[in-house]
CSV table of C-alpha atoms in Angstrom, one decimal:
chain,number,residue,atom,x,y,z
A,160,UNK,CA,133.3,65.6,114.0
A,161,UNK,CA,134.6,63.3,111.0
A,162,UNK,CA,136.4,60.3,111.8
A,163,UNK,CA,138.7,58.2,109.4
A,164,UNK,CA,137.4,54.8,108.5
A,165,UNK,CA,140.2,52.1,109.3
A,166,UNK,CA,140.2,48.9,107.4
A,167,UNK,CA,141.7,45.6,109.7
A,168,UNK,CA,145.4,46.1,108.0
A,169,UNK,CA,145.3,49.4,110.1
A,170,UNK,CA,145.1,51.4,106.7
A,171,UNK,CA,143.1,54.2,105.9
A,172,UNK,CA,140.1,53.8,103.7
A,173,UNK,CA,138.2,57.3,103.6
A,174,UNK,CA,136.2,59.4,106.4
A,175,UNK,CA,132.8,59.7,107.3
A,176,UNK,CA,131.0,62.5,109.5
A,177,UNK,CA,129.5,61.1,112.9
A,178,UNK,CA,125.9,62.0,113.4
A,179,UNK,CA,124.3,64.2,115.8
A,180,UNK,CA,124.6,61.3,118.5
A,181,UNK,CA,128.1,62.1,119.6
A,182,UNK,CA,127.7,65.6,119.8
A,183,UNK,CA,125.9,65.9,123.3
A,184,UNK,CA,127.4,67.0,126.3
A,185,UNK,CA,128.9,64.6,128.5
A,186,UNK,CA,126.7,64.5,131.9
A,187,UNK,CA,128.2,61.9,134.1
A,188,UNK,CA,125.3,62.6,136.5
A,189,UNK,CA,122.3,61.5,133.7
A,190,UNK,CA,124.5,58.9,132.8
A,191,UNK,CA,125.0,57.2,136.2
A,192,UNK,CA,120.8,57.3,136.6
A,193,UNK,CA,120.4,55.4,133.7
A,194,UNK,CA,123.0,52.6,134.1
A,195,UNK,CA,121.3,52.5,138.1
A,196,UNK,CA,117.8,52.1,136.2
A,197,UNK,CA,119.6,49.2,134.0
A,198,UNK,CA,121.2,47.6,137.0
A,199,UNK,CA,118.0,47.4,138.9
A,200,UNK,CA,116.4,46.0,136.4
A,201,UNK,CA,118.6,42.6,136.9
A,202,UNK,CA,118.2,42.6,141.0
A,203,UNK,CA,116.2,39.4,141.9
A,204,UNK,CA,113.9,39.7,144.5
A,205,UNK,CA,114.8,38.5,147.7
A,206,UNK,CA,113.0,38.1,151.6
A,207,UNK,CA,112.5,35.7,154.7
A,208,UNK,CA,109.2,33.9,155.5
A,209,UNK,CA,106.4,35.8,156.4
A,210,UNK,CA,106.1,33.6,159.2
A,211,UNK,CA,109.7,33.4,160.1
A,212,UNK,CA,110.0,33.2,163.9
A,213,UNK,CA,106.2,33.4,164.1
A,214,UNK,CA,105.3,29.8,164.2
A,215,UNK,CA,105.3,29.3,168.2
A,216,UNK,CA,102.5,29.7,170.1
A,217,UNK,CA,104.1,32.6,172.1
A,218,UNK,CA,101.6,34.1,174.2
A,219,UNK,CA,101.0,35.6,177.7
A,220,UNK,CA,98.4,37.3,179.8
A,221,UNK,CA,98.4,40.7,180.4
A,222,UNK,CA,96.0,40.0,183.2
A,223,UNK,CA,96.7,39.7,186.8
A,224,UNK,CA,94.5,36.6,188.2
A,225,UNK,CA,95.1,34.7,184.7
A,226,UNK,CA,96.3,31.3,184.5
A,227,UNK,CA,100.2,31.3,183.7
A,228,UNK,CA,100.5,34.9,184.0
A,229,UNK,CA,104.2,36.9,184.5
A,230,UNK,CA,102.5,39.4,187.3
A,231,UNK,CA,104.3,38.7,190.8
A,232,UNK,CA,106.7,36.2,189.0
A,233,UNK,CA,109.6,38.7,188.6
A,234,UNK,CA,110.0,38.1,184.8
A,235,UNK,CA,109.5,41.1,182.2
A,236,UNK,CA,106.3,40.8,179.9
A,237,UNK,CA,107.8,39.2,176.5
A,238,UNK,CA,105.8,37.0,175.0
A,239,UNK,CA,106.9,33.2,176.4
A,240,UNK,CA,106.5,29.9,175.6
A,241,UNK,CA,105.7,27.1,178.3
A,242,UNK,CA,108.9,24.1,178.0
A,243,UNK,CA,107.6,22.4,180.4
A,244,UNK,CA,105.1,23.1,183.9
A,245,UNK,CA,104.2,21.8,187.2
A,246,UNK,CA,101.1,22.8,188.6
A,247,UNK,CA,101.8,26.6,188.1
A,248,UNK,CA,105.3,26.8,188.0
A,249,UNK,CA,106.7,26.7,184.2
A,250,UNK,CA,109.8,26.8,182.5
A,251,UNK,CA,109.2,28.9,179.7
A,252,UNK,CA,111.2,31.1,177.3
A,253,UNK,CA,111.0,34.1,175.4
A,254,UNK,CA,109.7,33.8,171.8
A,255,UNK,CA,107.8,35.4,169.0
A,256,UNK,CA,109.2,39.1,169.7
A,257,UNK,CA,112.1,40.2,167.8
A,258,UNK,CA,114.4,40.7,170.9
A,259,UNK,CA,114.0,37.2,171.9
A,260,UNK,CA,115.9,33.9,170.9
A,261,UNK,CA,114.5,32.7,167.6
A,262,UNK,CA,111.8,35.4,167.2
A,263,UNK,CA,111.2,36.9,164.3
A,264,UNK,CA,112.8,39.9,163.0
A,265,UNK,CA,111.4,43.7,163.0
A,266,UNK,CA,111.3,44.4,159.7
A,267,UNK,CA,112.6,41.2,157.7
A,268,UNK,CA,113.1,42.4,153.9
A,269,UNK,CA,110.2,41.7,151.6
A,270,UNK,CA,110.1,39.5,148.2
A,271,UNK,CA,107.0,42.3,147.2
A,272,UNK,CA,108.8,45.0,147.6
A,273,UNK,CA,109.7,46.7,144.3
A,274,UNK,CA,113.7,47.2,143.2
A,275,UNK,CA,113.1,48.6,139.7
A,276,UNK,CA,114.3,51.8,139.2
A,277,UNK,CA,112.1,54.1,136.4
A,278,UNK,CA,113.5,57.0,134.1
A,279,UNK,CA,112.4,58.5,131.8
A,280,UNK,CA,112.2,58.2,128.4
A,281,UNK,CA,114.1,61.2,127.4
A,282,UNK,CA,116.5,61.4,130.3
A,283,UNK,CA,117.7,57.6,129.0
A,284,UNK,CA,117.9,58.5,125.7
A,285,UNK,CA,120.0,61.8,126.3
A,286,UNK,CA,121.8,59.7,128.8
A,287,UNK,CA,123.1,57.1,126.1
A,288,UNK,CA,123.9,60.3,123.6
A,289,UNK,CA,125.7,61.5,126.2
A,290,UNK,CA,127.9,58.1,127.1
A,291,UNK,CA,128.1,58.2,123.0
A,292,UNK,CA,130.1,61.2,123.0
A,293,UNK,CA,132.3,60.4,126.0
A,294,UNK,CA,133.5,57.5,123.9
A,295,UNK,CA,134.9,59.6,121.4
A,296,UNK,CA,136.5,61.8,123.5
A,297,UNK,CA,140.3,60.5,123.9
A,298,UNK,CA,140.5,62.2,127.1
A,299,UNK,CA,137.9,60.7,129.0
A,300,UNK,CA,138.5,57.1,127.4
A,301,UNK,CA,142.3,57.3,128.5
A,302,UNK,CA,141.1,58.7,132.4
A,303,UNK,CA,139.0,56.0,132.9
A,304,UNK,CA,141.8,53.4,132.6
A,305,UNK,CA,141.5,52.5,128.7
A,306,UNK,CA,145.0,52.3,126.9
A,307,UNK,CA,144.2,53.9,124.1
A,308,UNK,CA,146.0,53.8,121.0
A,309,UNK,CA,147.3,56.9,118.7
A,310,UNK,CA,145.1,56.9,115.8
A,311,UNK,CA,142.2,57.0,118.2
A,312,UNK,CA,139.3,57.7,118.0
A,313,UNK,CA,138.1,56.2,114.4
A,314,UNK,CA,135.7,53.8,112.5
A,315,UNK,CA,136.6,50.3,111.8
A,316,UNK,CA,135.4,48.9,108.4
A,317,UNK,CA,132.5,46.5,108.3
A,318,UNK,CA,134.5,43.9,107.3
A,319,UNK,CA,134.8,43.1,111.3
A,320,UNK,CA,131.8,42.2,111.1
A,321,UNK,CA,132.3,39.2,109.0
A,322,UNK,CA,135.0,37.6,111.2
A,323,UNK,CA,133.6,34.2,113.0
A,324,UNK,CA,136.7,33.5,115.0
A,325,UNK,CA,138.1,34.9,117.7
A,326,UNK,CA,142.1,34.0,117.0
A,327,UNK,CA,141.3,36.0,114.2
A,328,UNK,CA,139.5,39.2,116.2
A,329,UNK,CA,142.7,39.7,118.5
A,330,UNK,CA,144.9,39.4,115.6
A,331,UNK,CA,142.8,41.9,113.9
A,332,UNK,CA,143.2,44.1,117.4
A,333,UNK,CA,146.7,44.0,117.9
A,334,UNK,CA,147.1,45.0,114.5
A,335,UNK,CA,145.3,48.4,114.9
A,336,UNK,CA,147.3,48.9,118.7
A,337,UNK,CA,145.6,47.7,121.1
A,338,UNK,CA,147.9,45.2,122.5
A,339,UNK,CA,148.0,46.9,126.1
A,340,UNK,CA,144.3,47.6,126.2
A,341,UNK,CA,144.1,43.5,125.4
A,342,UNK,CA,147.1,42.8,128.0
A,343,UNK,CA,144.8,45.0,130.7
A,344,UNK,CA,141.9,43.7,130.1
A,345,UNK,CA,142.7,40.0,130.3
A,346,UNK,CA,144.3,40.2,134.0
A,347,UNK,CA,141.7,38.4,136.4
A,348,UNK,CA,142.5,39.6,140.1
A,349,UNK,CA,141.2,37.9,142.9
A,350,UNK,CA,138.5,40.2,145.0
A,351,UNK,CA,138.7,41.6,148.4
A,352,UNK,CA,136.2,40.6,151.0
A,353,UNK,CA,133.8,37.9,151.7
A,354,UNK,CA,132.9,38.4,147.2
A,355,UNK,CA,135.0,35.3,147.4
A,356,UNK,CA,133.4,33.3,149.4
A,357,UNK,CA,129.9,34.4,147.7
A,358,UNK,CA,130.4,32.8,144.2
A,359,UNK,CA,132.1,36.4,142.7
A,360,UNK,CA,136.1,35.2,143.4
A,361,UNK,CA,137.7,37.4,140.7
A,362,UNK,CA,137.5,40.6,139.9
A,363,UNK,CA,138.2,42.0,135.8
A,364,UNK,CA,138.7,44.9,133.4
A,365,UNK,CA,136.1,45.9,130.6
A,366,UNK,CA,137.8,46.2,127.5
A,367,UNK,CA,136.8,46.8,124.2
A,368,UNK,CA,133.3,47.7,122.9
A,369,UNK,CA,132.3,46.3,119.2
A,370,UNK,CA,129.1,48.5,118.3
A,371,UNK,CA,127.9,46.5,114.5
A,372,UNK,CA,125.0,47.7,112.7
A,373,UNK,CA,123.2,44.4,112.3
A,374,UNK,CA,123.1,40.5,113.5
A,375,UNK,CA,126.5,39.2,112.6
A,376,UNK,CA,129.2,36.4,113.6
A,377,UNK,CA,131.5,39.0,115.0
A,378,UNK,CA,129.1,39.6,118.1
A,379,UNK,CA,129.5,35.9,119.2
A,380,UNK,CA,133.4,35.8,118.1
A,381,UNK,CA,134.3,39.3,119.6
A,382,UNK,CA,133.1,38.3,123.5
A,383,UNK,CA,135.3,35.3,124.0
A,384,UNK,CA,138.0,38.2,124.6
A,385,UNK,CA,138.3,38.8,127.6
A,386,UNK,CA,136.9,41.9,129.0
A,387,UNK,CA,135.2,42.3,125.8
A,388,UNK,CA,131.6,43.1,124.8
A,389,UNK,CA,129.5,43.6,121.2
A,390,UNK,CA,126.1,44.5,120.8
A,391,UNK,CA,124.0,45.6,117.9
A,392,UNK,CA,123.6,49.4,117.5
A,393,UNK,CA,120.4,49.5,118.0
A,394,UNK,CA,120.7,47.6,121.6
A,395,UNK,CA,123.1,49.9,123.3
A,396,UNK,CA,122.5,51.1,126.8
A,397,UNK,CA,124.2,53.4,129.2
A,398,UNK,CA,125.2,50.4,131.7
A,399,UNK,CA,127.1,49.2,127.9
A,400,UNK,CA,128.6,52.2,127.4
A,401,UNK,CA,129.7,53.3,131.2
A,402,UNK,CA,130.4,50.3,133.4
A,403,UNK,CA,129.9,51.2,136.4
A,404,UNK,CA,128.4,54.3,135.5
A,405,UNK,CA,132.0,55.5,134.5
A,406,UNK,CA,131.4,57.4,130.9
A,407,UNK,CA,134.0,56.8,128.5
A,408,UNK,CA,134.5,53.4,127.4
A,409,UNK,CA,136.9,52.5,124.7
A,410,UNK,CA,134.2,51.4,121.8
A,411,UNK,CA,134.7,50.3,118.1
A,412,UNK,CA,131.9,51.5,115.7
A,413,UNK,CA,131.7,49.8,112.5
A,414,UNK,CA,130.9,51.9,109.1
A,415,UNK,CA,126.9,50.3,108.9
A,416,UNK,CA,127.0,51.0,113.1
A,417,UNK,CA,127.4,54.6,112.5
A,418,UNK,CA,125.1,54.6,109.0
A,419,UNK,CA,122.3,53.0,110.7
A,420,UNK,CA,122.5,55.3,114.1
A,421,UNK,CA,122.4,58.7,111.3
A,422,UNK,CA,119.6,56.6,109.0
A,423,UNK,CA,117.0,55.8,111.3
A,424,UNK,CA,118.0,58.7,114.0
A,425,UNK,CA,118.1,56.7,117.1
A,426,UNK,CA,118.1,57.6,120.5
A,427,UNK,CA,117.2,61.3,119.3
């Protein structure tokens, strides 16, 4: 597939071949395991006390003749703590089992418990080839909610990469069309449910995806936008590529994005 190579004037400076990166089939289902594998890997470990609920000295006879024992008393066999007692008569309550007031749970989630998900090397590899070539694919891009301009999909000069304000970057944008894809992207809606009350109030688009070849001022300028994202070639990922393991993510690839990814044959 050849692409033209637009400079930021929206003018056409030459064309340049993809590599075989974008020419894998699109497998939403591979793709959707490796941005769950990414996700998990930011999931902080959570879990009660071990000895939540535990921590009263709960305890009864199972014994007939025993001292403070529930036989003949007409009370069920829970574990009970004494409140107070005279002579043989107590007031106590029910503690210490998980069906009682203040006992502890039945299976309280666990702060050891592992929430990495693994994949394999291959699979994650073929995955992001795969999320590569959805990204090219007009089609896709424009069903998953992207407005898309005509000329898409093409290669932006490396020029971009030299741009160290962000004024400048949506300038730059709006030039080449994407001034609905900007307007879309920068609505902040406020999210149903009890997210709001959870430190997650709004709710927003992704937008654009600046893929550069190497470390520039463009990937620090470029995500003030909102909705935006930019990341170095080398340090793409599904999750990147299909947010919310959606595939087809409107991306911008740089010419020394596209150089490097044929060069040193990555993710193959």
């Amino acid at each position: 597939m050849k692409l033209n190579i637009i400079s930021l004037k929206n003018e056409v400076k030459g064309s340049k071949e993809l590599p075989l990166q974008f020419s894998e089939l699109v497998r939403p289902d591979l793709i959707k395991r490796a941005v769950q594998a990414v996700q998990s890997h930011n999931r902080q470990p959570y879990g009660s006390d071990p000895r939540a609920g535990a921590k009263s000295s709960a305890d009864l006879p199972r014994r007939r003749r025993k001292y403070k024992t529930p036989y003949g008393r007409g009370v069920s066999r829970v574990p009970r703590k004494t409140m107070s007692s005279r002579g043989t008569q107590f007031h106590w309550v029910g503690a210490f089992a998980p069906g009682t007031v203040g006992g502890r749970r039945a299976h309280p989630p666990k702060s050891e418990k592992n929430l990495r998900l693994k994949i394999n090397k291959k699979e994650r590899k073929k995955a992001i080839r795969s999320a590569l070539a959805a990204t090219m694919d007009k089609a896709v891009v424009s069903k998953r909610g992207h407005k898309v301009p005509d000329s898409y999909p093409f290669i932006i000069s490396d020029d971009a990469e030299k741009i160290s304000k962000t004024k400048d970057f949506i300038s730059a944008l709006l030039i080449l069309g994407f001034k609905d894809e900007l307007r879309r992207s920068s609505i902040k809606k406020i999210r149903p449910g009890k997210g709001t009350m959870r430190g997650r109030p709004y709710k927003k688009s992704k937008g654009v995806l600046l893929v550069v070849g190497v470390d520039c001022p463009a990937l620090k300028s470029f995500k003030n936008i909102p909705g935006a994202d930019a990341v170095e070639v080398s340090k793409i990922n599904a999750e990147l590529l299909a947010p919310g393991s959606h595939p087809g993510r409107l991306a911008l690839f740089t010419e020394s994005a596209v150089e490097k990814l044929s060069k040193e044959r990555l993710f193959l």
